[in-house]
Amino acid sequence: MQTLKPLSIYIHIPFCVRKCLYCDFLSYPASEVEKESYIELLLSEIENQSSFYNSHKVISIFIGGGTPSILDGSVIEKALCKLKNCFQVEDEAEITIEVNPGTVTEDKLNSYLRAGINRLSIGLQTADDEQLRVLGRIHDYGDFCTTYEMARRLGFKNINVDLMSAIPGQTAESYCDTLKKVLEYEPEHISAYSLILEEGTWFYENRDKLKLPTEEEDRLLYEMTQSVLAEHGYHRYEISNYARDGYECIHNKVYWQRGDYAGFGLGAASMVGEVRWNNTRNIDEYSTFMRQDVHNLTKEEQMEEFMFLGLRLIKGVKKSDFRKKFRVPIEDVYGNIIEKLHKDGLIIVDDSIRLTPYGIDISNYVMAQFLF
């Protein structure tokens, strides 16, 4: 009997009410006609491509964007029905949808439950309404409260809340207030990221006008996140992700541990084995399901990814896993680098290699050392 390999599926919904001022994701406002046309193409892609994954079983599905929750709930039901008809989806698969406060109704949430969605990821960012306005978000804190409370009342038992620090005008006091307010709701998972100014965004183009925190202030907020969440029972399992016991995000861990994943929709990325590809980002080309940048990863690239993705996890990478995958001791490849980083207090080395607290603070530097 064939043993099926685990697979995670990402569905990209590129539509949003309006573009946030800091956002560089592939997302944009669209008419109802454009949305309907896109969904039909998406369903066709899922059906046409599914035969390539006959040797896989689906352990997680993530519907992201954009703002998937601006679509009618019946559309999400239809998409998940198509997935379940075309793929072998495990009964206990983690199925997540990203939702934005202000775009969610009781009918939509009930549709998600009927479709088998068992995890919500709510994009709050901050509980400060003025900071939400600065970010260009369409909701206020009250909208978040309404959405969260409604989701709990209807039966959702696994909820993530997205938070952001280093927002223009944010202080340690206002960020602490956001953490306090979110913790009162006791979500199972919290993702906490620092604002990054990405090229092509309004924030980047107007960065000289923004009252951004200093590097020292940003680090203070970063440290506050870890200490406050730890006090309330959340363990940090990845650089920017915290969970209560049993609620680590299965889907995202597949990326960090270089598992197989299939992406459907505009611009979605896939990797199976050591082959990676992306769908076209051009909506006019999407009807042909054009794949771009199909790339067979070299052994060196595989090693690089093994290290810089694996080191994002607090538990780090196991030496034995490296040797099993690449048939060579990790010291033979990265011995000098490991020795230097250990001497500099950036990594801990025993049967695994993982970042120290200082190493986490400058993780981009540490991970760059593992690039050939």
PDB file of N, CA and C in Angstrom, residues 107-195:
ATOM      1  N   ASP A 107     -23.446  35.114   8.783  1.00  0.00           N
ATOM      2  CA  ASP A 107     -23.683  34.176   7.674  1.00  0.00           C
ATOM      3  C   ASP A 107     -22.375  33.658   7.107  1.00  0.00           C
ATOM      4  N   LYS A 108     -21.393  34.536   6.960  1.00  0.00           N
ATOM      5  CA  LYS A 108     -20.094  34.103   6.432  1.00  0.00           C
ATOM      6  C   LYS A 108     -19.424  33.114   7.374  1.00  0.00           C
ATOM      7  N   LEU A 109     -19.438  33.411   8.656  1.00  0.00           N
ATOM      8  CA  LEU A 109     -18.805  32.513   9.624  1.00  0.00           C
ATOM      9  C   LEU A 109     -19.495  31.142   9.637  1.00  0.00           C
ATOM     10  N   ASN A 110     -20.810  31.133   9.522  1.00  0.00           N
ATOM     11  CA  ASN A 110     -21.517  29.852   9.455  1.00  0.00           C
ATOM     12  C   ASN A 110     -21.162  29.089   8.180  1.00  0.00           C
ATOM     13  N   SER A 111     -20.963  29.822   7.089  1.00  0.00           N
ATOM     14  CA  SER A 111     -20.518  29.187   5.848  1.00  0.00           C
ATOM     15  C   SER A 111     -19.152  28.543   6.027  1.00  0.00           C
ATOM     16  N   TYR A 112     -18.257  29.252   6.724  1.00  0.00           N
ATOM     17  CA  TYR A 112     -16.916  28.705   6.966  1.00  0.00           C
ATOM     18  C   TYR A 112     -17.003  27.405   7.767  1.00  0.00           C
ATOM     19  N   LEU A 113     -17.855  27.399   8.770  1.00  0.00           N
ATOM     20  CA  LEU A 113     -18.000  26.197   9.593  1.00  0.00           C
ATOM     21  C   LEU A 113     -18.549  25.040   8.767  1.00  0.00           C
ATOM     22  N   ARG A 114     -19.545  25.313   7.930  1.00  0.00           N
ATOM     23  CA  ARG A 114     -20.105  24.263   7.073  1.00  0.00           C
ATOM     24  C   ARG A 114     -19.051  23.707   6.129  1.00  0.00           C
ATOM     25  N   ALA A 115     -18.148  24.581   5.689  1.00  0.00           N
ATOM     26  CA  ALA A 115     -17.115  24.170   4.738  1.00  0.00           C
ATOM     27  C   ALA A 115     -15.987  23.393   5.399  1.00  0.00           C
ATOM     28  N   GLY A 116     -15.957  23.360   6.726  1.00  0.00           N
ATOM     29  CA  GLY A 116     -14.910  22.628   7.436  1.00  0.00           C
ATOM     30  C   GLY A 116     -13.769  23.483   7.934  1.00  0.00           C
ATOM     31  N   ILE A 117     -13.893  24.804   7.806  1.00  0.00           N
ATOM     32  CA  ILE A 117     -12.843  25.689   8.319  1.00  0.00           C
ATOM     33  C   ILE A 117     -12.831  25.621   9.840  1.00  0.00           C
ATOM     34  N   ASN A 118     -11.663  25.357  10.405  1.00  0.00           N
ATOM     35  CA  ASN A 118     -11.559  25.193  11.855  1.00  0.00           C
ATOM     36  C   ASN A 118     -10.560  26.156  12.497  1.00  0.00           C
ATOM     37  N   ARG A 119     -10.079  27.118  11.721  1.00  0.00           N
ATOM     38  CA  ARG A 119      -9.122  28.085  12.276  1.00  0.00           C
ATOM     39  C   ARG A 119      -9.321  29.426  11.588  1.00  0.00           C
ATOM     40  N   LEU A 120      -9.434  30.493  12.367  1.00  0.00           N
ATOM     41  CA  LEU A 120      -9.533  31.848  11.828  1.00  0.00           C
ATOM     42  C   LEU A 120      -8.248  32.598  12.136  1.00  0.00           C
ATOM     43  N   SER A 121      -7.830  33.440  11.194  1.00  0.00           N
ATOM     44  CA  SER A 121      -6.714  34.346  11.437  1.00  0.00           C
ATOM     45  C   SER A 121      -7.232  35.762  11.225  1.00  0.00           C
ATOM     46  N   ILE A 122      -7.360  36.498  12.320  1.00  0.00           N
ATOM     47  CA  ILE A 122      -7.977  37.824  12.282  1.00  0.00           C
ATOM     48  C   ILE A 122      -6.889  38.896  12.258  1.00  0.00           C
ATOM     49  N   GLY A 123      -6.942  39.765  11.268  1.00  0.00           N
ATOM     50  CA  GLY A 123      -5.938  40.821  11.120  1.00  0.00           C
ATOM     51  C   GLY A 123      -6.295  42.062  11.914  1.00  0.00           C
ATOM     52  N   LEU A 124      -5.907  42.096  13.178  1.00  0.00           N
ATOM     53  CA  LEU A 124      -6.167  43.276  14.005  1.00  0.00           C
ATOM     54  C   LEU A 124      -5.088  44.329  13.789  1.00  0.00           C
ATOM     55  N   GLN A 125      -3.828  43.964  13.974  1.00  0.00           N
ATOM     56  CA  GLN A 125      -2.637  44.827  13.898  1.00  0.00           C
ATOM     57  C   GLN A 125      -2.456  45.670  15.161  1.00  0.00           C
ATOM     58  N   THR A 126      -3.460  46.454  15.552  1.00  0.00           N
ATOM     59  CA  THR A 126      -3.350  47.269  16.757  1.00  0.00           C
ATOM     60  C   THR A 126      -4.744  47.578  17.280  1.00  0.00           C
ATOM     61  N   ALA A 127      -4.850  47.767  18.592  1.00  0.00           N
ATOM     62  CA  ALA A 127      -6.132  48.117  19.195  1.00  0.00           C
ATOM     63  C   ALA A 127      -6.339  49.627  19.263  1.00  0.00           C
ATOM     64  N   ASP A 128      -5.387  50.382  18.748  1.00  0.00           N
ATOM     65  CA  ASP A 128      -5.448  51.839  18.761  1.00  0.00           C
ATOM     66  C   ASP A 128      -6.070  52.324  17.450  1.00  0.00           C
ATOM     67  N   ASP A 129      -7.233  52.956  17.522  1.00  0.00           N
ATOM     68  CA  ASP A 129      -7.943  53.352  16.306  1.00  0.00           C
ATOM     69  C   ASP A 129      -7.171  54.363  15.468  1.00  0.00           C
ATOM     70  N   GLU A 130      -6.444  55.257  16.118  1.00  0.00           N
ATOM     71  CA  GLU A 130      -5.660  56.235  15.363  1.00  0.00           C
ATOM     72  C   GLU A 130      -4.542  55.539  14.593  1.00  0.00           C
ATOM     73  N   GLN A 131      -3.898  54.557  15.218  1.00  0.00           N
ATOM     74  CA  GLN A 131      -2.851  53.808  14.514  1.00  0.00           C
ATOM     75  C   GLN A 131      -3.432  52.975  13.372  1.00  0.00           C
ATOM     76  N   LEU A 132      -4.629  52.451  13.545  1.00  0.00           N
ATOM     77  CA  LEU A 132      -5.285  51.733  12.444  1.00  0.00           C
ATOM     78  C   LEU A 132      -5.531  52.679  11.270  1.00  0.00           C
ATOM     79  N   ARG A 133      -5.924  53.910  11.575  1.00  0.00           N
ATOM     80  CA  ARG A 133      -6.138  54.900  10.521  1.00  0.00           C
ATOM     81  C   ARG A 133      -4.827  55.210   9.796  1.00  0.00           C
ATOM     82  N   VAL A 134      -3.757  55.341  10.562  1.00  0.00           N
ATOM     83  CA  VAL A 134      -2.442  55.615   9.969  1.00  0.00           C
ATOM     84  C   VAL A 134      -2.026  54.483   9.022  1.00  0.00           C
ATOM     85  N   LEU A 135      -2.326  53.256   9.403  1.00  0.00           N
ATOM     86  CA  LEU A 135      -1.977  52.092   8.576  1.00  0.00           C
ATOM     87  C   LEU A 135      -2.849  51.979   7.328  1.00  0.00           C
ATOM     88  N   GLY A 136      -3.983  52.669   7.330  1.00  0.00           N
ATOM     89  CA  GLY A 136      -4.901  52.564   6.206  1.00  0.00           C
ATOM     90  C   GLY A 136      -5.852  51.392   6.321  1.00  0.00           C
ATOM     91  N   ARG A 137      -6.002  50.845   7.531  1.00  0.00           N
ATOM     92  CA  ARG A 137      -6.922  49.727   7.739  1.00  0.00           C
ATOM     93  C   ARG A 137      -8.374  50.210   7.611  1.00  0.00           C
ATOM     94  N   ILE A 138      -9.285  49.304   7.231  1.00  0.00           N
ATOM     95  CA  ILE A 138     -10.675  49.704   7.014  1.00  0.00           C
ATOM     96  C   ILE A 138     -11.528  49.532   8.269  1.00  0.00           C
ATOM     97  N   HIS A 139     -10.959  48.965   9.336  1.00  0.00           N
ATOM     98  CA  HIS A 139     -11.735  48.663  10.525  1.00  0.00           C
ATOM     99  C   HIS A 139     -11.234  49.456  11.722  1.00  0.00           C
ATOM    100  N   ASP A 140     -12.014  49.417  12.803  1.00  0.00           N
ATOM    101  CA  ASP A 140     -11.545  49.951  14.078  1.00  0.00           C
ATOM    102  C   ASP A 140     -11.535  48.810  15.100  1.00  0.00           C
ATOM    103  N   TYR A 141     -11.096  49.124  16.314  1.00  0.00           N
ATOM    104  CA  TYR A 141     -10.975  48.078  17.328  1.00  0.00           C
ATOM    105  C   TYR A 141     -12.333  47.468  17.659  1.00  0.00           C
ATOM    106  N   GLY A 142     -13.380  48.283  17.634  1.00  0.00           N
ATOM    107  CA  GLY A 142     -14.715  47.775  17.905  1.00  0.00           C
ATOM    108  C   GLY A 142     -15.135  46.714  16.898  1.00  0.00           C
ATOM    109  N   ASP A 143     -14.748  46.895  15.634  1.00  0.00           N
ATOM    110  CA  ASP A 143     -15.050  45.884  14.613  1.00  0.00           C
ATOM    111  C   ASP A 143     -14.364  44.563  14.937  1.00  0.00           C
ATOM    112  N   PHE A 144     -13.127  44.658  15.421  1.00  0.00           N
ATOM    113  CA  PHE A 144     -12.417  43.433  15.816  1.00  0.00           C
ATOM    114  C   PHE A 144     -13.161  42.719  16.936  1.00  0.00           C
ATOM    115  N   CYS A 145     -13.555  43.470  17.947  1.00  0.00           N
ATOM    116  CA  CYS A 145     -14.260  42.859  19.083  1.00  0.00           C
ATOM    117  C   CYS A 145     -15.524  42.154  18.623  1.00  0.00           C
ATOM    118  N   THR A 146     -16.281  42.810  17.746  1.00  0.00           N
ATOM    119  CA  THR A 146     -17.510  42.216  17.225  1.00  0.00           C
ATOM    120  C   THR A 146     -17.219  40.921  16.480  1.00  0.00           C
ATOM    121  N   THR A 147     -16.195  40.952  15.622  1.00  0.00           N
ATOM    122  CA  THR A 147     -15.828  39.774  14.841  1.00  0.00           C
ATOM    123  C   THR A 147     -15.383  38.635  15.736  1.00  0.00           C
ATOM    124  N   TYR A 148     -14.506  38.931  16.684  1.00  0.00           N
ATOM    125  CA  TYR A 148     -13.968  37.892  17.563  1.00  0.00           C
ATOM    126  C   TYR A 148     -15.069  37.264  18.405  1.00  0.00           C
ATOM    127  N   GLU A 149     -15.886  38.103  19.021  1.00  0.00           N
ATOM    128  CA  GLU A 149     -16.942  37.593  19.889  1.00  0.00           C
ATOM    129  C   GLU A 149     -17.957  36.763  19.110  1.00  0.00           C
ATOM    130  N   MET A 150     -18.263  37.187  17.892  1.00  0.00           N
ATOM    131  CA  MET A 150     -19.190  36.443  17.057  1.00  0.00           C
ATOM    132  C   MET A 150     -18.612  35.080  16.680  1.00  0.00           C
ATOM    133  N   ALA A 151     -17.322  35.055  16.363  1.00  0.00           N
ATOM    134  CA  ALA A 151     -16.669  33.794  15.997  1.00  0.00           C
ATOM    135  C   ALA A 151     -16.686  32.807  17.158  1.00  0.00           C
ATOM    136  N   ARG A 152     -16.411  33.289  18.350  1.00  0.00           N
ATOM    137  CA  ARG A 152     -16.441  32.427  19.529  1.00  0.00           C
ATOM    138  C   ARG A 152     -17.861  31.902  19.778  1.00  0.00           C
ATOM    139  N   ARG A 153     -18.827  32.786  19.662  1.00  0.00           N
ATOM    140  CA  ARG A 153     -20.210  32.403  19.939  1.00  0.00           C
ATOM    141  C   ARG A 153     -20.692  31.319  18.969  1.00  0.00           C
ATOM    142  N   LEU A 154     -20.206  31.383  17.736  1.00  0.00           N
ATOM    143  CA  LEU A 154     -20.638  30.410  16.729  1.00  0.00           C
ATOM    144  C   LEU A 154     -19.852  29.102  16.795  1.00  0.00           C
ATOM    145  N   GLY A 155     -18.757  29.087  17.572  1.00  0.00           N
ATOM    146  CA  GLY A 155     -18.089  27.814  17.806  1.00  0.00           C
ATOM    147  C   GLY A 155     -16.656  27.679  17.352  1.00  0.00           C
ATOM    148  N   PHE A 156     -16.012  28.751  16.887  1.00  0.00           N
ATOM    149  CA  PHE A 156     -14.608  28.643  16.476  1.00  0.00           C
ATOM    150  C   PHE A 156     -13.729  28.508  17.723  1.00  0.00           C
ATOM    151  N   LYS A 157     -12.918  27.461  17.729  1.00  0.00           N
ATOM    152  CA  LYS A 157     -12.098  27.148  18.899  1.00  0.00           C
ATOM    153  C   LYS A 157     -10.604  27.341  18.661  1.00  0.00           C
ATOM    154  N   ASN A 158     -10.232  27.814  17.481  1.00  0.00           N
ATOM    155  CA  ASN A 158      -8.822  28.043  17.167  1.00  0.00           C
ATOM    156  C   ASN A 158      -8.716  29.348  16.403  1.00  0.00           C
ATOM    157  N   ILE A 159      -8.297  30.392  17.092  1.00  0.00           N
ATOM    158  CA  ILE A 159      -8.242  31.726  16.489  1.00  0.00           C
ATOM    159  C   ILE A 159      -6.850  32.323  16.662  1.00  0.00           C
ATOM    160  N   ASN A 160      -6.326  32.843  15.570  1.00  0.00           N
ATOM    161  CA  ASN A 160      -5.074  33.607  15.587  1.00  0.00           C
ATOM    162  C   ASN A 160      -5.399  35.082  15.461  1.00  0.00           C
ATOM    163  N   VAL A 161      -4.623  35.916  16.118  1.00  0.00           N
ATOM    164  CA  VAL A 161      -4.735  37.362  15.970  1.00  0.00           C
ATOM    165  C   VAL A 161      -3.391  37.902  15.499  1.00  0.00           C
ATOM    166  N   ASP A 162      -3.414  38.659  14.404  1.00  0.00           N
ATOM    167  CA  ASP A 162      -2.207  39.306  13.883  1.00  0.00           C
ATOM    168  C   ASP A 162      -2.011  40.658  14.551  1.00  0.00           C
ATOM    169  N   LEU A 163      -0.781  40.892  15.041  1.00  0.00           N
ATOM    170  CA  LEU A 163      -0.427  42.167  15.648  1.00  0.00           C
ATOM    171  C   LEU A 163       0.793  42.755  14.952  1.00  0.00           C
ATOM    172  N   MET A 164       0.925  44.055  15.049  1.00  0.00           N
ATOM    173  CA  MET A 164       2.060  44.736  14.413  1.00  0.00           C
ATOM    174  C   MET A 164       2.668  45.729  15.394  1.00  0.00           C
ATOM    175  N   SER A 165       3.986  45.781  15.421  1.00  0.00           N
ATOM    176  CA  SER A 165       4.688  46.785  16.216  1.00  0.00           C
ATOM    177  C   SER A 165       5.491  47.677  15.279  1.00  0.00           C
ATOM    178  N   ALA A 166       6.080  48.719  15.858  1.00  0.00           N
ATOM    179  CA  ALA A 166       6.860  49.711  15.099  1.00  0.00           C
ATOM    180  C   ALA A 166       5.981  50.516  14.143  1.00  0.00           C
ATOM    181  N   ILE A 167       4.712  50.686  14.496  1.00  0.00           N
ATOM    182  CA  ILE A 167       3.789  51.519  13.721  1.00  0.00           C
ATOM    183  C   ILE A 167       4.101  52.991  13.992  1.00  0.00           C
ATOM    184  N   PRO A 168       4.019  53.851  12.982  1.00  0.00           N
ATOM    185  CA  PRO A 168       4.257  55.279  13.228  1.00  0.00           C
ATOM    186  C   PRO A 168       3.368  55.802  14.356  1.00  0.00           C
ATOM    187  N   GLY A 169       3.998  56.467  15.322  1.00  0.00           N
ATOM    188  CA  GLY A 169       3.266  57.037  16.439  1.00  0.00           C
ATOM    189  C   GLY A 169       3.019  56.071  17.580  1.00  0.00           C
ATOM    190  N   GLN A 170       3.378  54.800  17.402  1.00  0.00           N
ATOM    191  CA  GLN A 170       3.151  53.810  18.457  1.00  0.00           C
ATOM    192  C   GLN A 170       4.162  54.008  19.590  1.00  0.00           C
ATOM    193  N   THR A 171       3.692  53.847  20.819  1.00  0.00           N
ATOM    194  CA  THR A 171       4.559  53.940  21.991  1.00  0.00           C
ATOM    195  C   THR A 171       4.541  52.606  22.720  1.00  0.00           C
ATOM    196  N   ALA A 172       5.442  52.458  23.670  1.00  0.00           N
ATOM    197  CA  ALA A 172       5.449  51.241  24.484  1.00  0.00           C
ATOM    198  C   ALA A 172       4.127  51.107  25.231  1.00  0.00           C
ATOM    199  N   GLU A 173       3.583  52.242  25.681  1.00  0.00           N
ATOM    200  CA  GLU A 173       2.318  52.211  26.422  1.00  0.00           C
ATOM    201  C   GLU A 173       1.160  51.770  25.533  1.00  0.00           C
ATOM    202  N   SER A 174       1.090  52.305  24.321  1.00  0.00           N
ATOM    203  CA  SER A 174      -0.026  51.948  23.445  1.00  0.00           C
ATOM    204  C   SER A 174       0.094  50.502  22.959  1.00  0.00           C
ATOM    205  N   TYR A 175       1.334  50.043  22.742  1.00  0.00           N
ATOM    206  CA  TYR A 175       1.516  48.646  22.320  1.00  0.00           C
ATOM    207  C   TYR A 175       1.166  47.698  23.458  1.00  0.00           C
ATOM    208  N   CYS A 176       1.559  48.055  24.680  1.00  0.00           N
ATOM    209  CA  CYS A 176       1.221  47.238  25.838  1.00  0.00           C
ATOM    210  C   CYS A 176      -0.298  47.164  26.014  1.00  0.00           C
ATOM    211  N   ASP A 177      -0.974  48.269  25.727  1.00  0.00           N
ATOM    212  CA  ASP A 177      -2.434  48.295  25.810  1.00  0.00           C
ATOM    213  C   ASP A 177      -3.053  47.343  24.788  1.00  0.00           C
ATOM    214  N   THR A 178      -2.480  47.309  23.587  1.00  0.00           N
ATOM    215  CA  THR A 178      -2.964  46.373  22.564  1.00  0.00           C
ATOM    216  C   THR A 178      -2.795  44.931  23.031  1.00  0.00           C
ATOM    217  N   LEU A 179      -1.619  44.601  23.546  1.00  0.00           N
ATOM    218  CA  LEU A 179      -1.384  43.244  24.043  1.00  0.00           C
ATOM    219  C   LEU A 179      -2.390  42.897  25.145  1.00  0.00           C
ATOM    220  N   LYS A 180      -2.602  43.828  26.054  1.00  0.00           N
ATOM    221  CA  LYS A 180      -3.521  43.589  27.170  1.00  0.00           C
ATOM    222  C   LYS A 180      -4.931  43.311  26.664  1.00  0.00           C
ATOM    223  N   LYS A 181      -5.391  44.119  25.720  1.00  0.00           N
ATOM    224  CA  LYS A 181      -6.751  43.959  25.209  1.00  0.00           C
ATOM    225  C   LYS A 181      -6.921  42.637  24.463  1.00  0.00           C
ATOM    226  N   VAL A 182      -5.917  42.257  23.682  1.00  0.00           N
ATOM    227  CA  VAL A 182      -6.001  40.997  22.939  1.00  0.00           C
ATOM    228  C   VAL A 182      -5.968  39.808  23.890  1.00  0.00           C
ATOM    229  N   LEU A 183      -5.111  39.888  24.891  1.00  0.00           N
ATOM    230  CA  LEU A 183      -4.980  38.777  25.843  1.00  0.00           C
ATOM    231  C   LEU A 183      -6.254  38.553  26.647  1.00  0.00           C
ATOM    232  N   GLU A 184      -7.043  39.587  26.812  1.00  0.00           N
ATOM    233  CA  GLU A 184      -8.326  39.423  27.504  1.00  0.00           C
ATOM    234  C   GLU A 184      -9.252  38.476  26.750  1.00  0.00           C
ATOM    235  N   TYR A 185      -9.058  38.373  25.438  1.00  0.00           N
ATOM    236  CA  TYR A 185      -9.879  37.478  24.621  1.00  0.00           C
ATOM    237  C   TYR A 185      -9.329  36.050  24.578  1.00  0.00           C
ATOM    238  N   GLU A 186      -8.100  35.864  25.003  1.00  0.00           N
ATOM    239  CA  GLU A 186      -7.478  34.540  25.087  1.00  0.00           C
ATOM    240  C   GLU A 186      -7.484  33.770  23.757  1.00  0.00           C
ATOM    241  N   PRO A 187      -6.955  34.364  22.692  1.00  0.00           N
ATOM    242  CA  PRO A 187      -6.837  33.607  21.440  1.00  0.00           C
ATOM    243  C   PRO A 187      -5.828  32.474  21.604  1.00  0.00           C
ATOM    244  N   GLU A 188      -5.954  31.459  20.759  1.00  0.00           N
ATOM    245  CA  GLU A 188      -5.052  30.320  20.851  1.00  0.00           C
ATOM    246  C   GLU A 188      -3.675  30.622  20.272  1.00  0.00           C
ATOM    247  N   HIS A 189      -3.596  31.618  19.399  1.00  0.00           N
ATOM    248  CA  HIS A 189      -2.358  31.887  18.662  1.00  0.00           C
ATOM    249  C   HIS A 189      -2.247  33.381  18.415  1.00  0.00           C
ATOM    250  N   ILE A 190      -1.037  33.907  18.478  1.00  0.00           N
ATOM    251  CA  ILE A 190      -0.778  35.312  18.176  1.00  0.00           C
ATOM    252  C   ILE A 190       0.440  35.410  17.269  1.00  0.00           C
ATOM    253  N   SER A 191       0.278  36.108  16.156  1.00  0.00           N
ATOM    254  CA  SER A 191       1.409  36.422  15.275  1.00  0.00           C
ATOM    255  C   SER A 191       1.744  37.891  15.478  1.00  0.00           C
ATOM    256  N   ALA A 192       2.991  38.187  15.793  1.00  0.00           N
ATOM    257  CA  ALA A 192       3.394  39.558  16.112  1.00  0.00           C
ATOM    258  C   ALA A 192       4.608  39.949  15.282  1.00  0.00           C
ATOM    259  N   TYR A 193       4.401  40.870  14.363  1.00  0.00           N
ATOM    260  CA  TYR A 193       5.444  41.273  13.429  1.00  0.00           C
ATOM    261  C   TYR A 193       5.775  42.750  13.592  1.00  0.00           C
ATOM    262  N   SER A 194       7.013  43.089  13.285  1.00  0.00           N
ATOM    263  CA  SER A 194       7.389  44.493  13.198  1.00  0.00           C
ATOM    264  C   SER A 194       7.079  45.014  11.797  1.00  0.00           C
ATOM    265  N   LEU A 195       6.629  46.252  11.731  1.00  0.00           N
ATOM    266  CA  LEU A 195       6.379  46.885  10.443  1.00  0.00           C
ATOM    267  C   LEU A 195       7.674  46.943   9.636  1.00  0.00           C
TER     268      LEU A 195
END
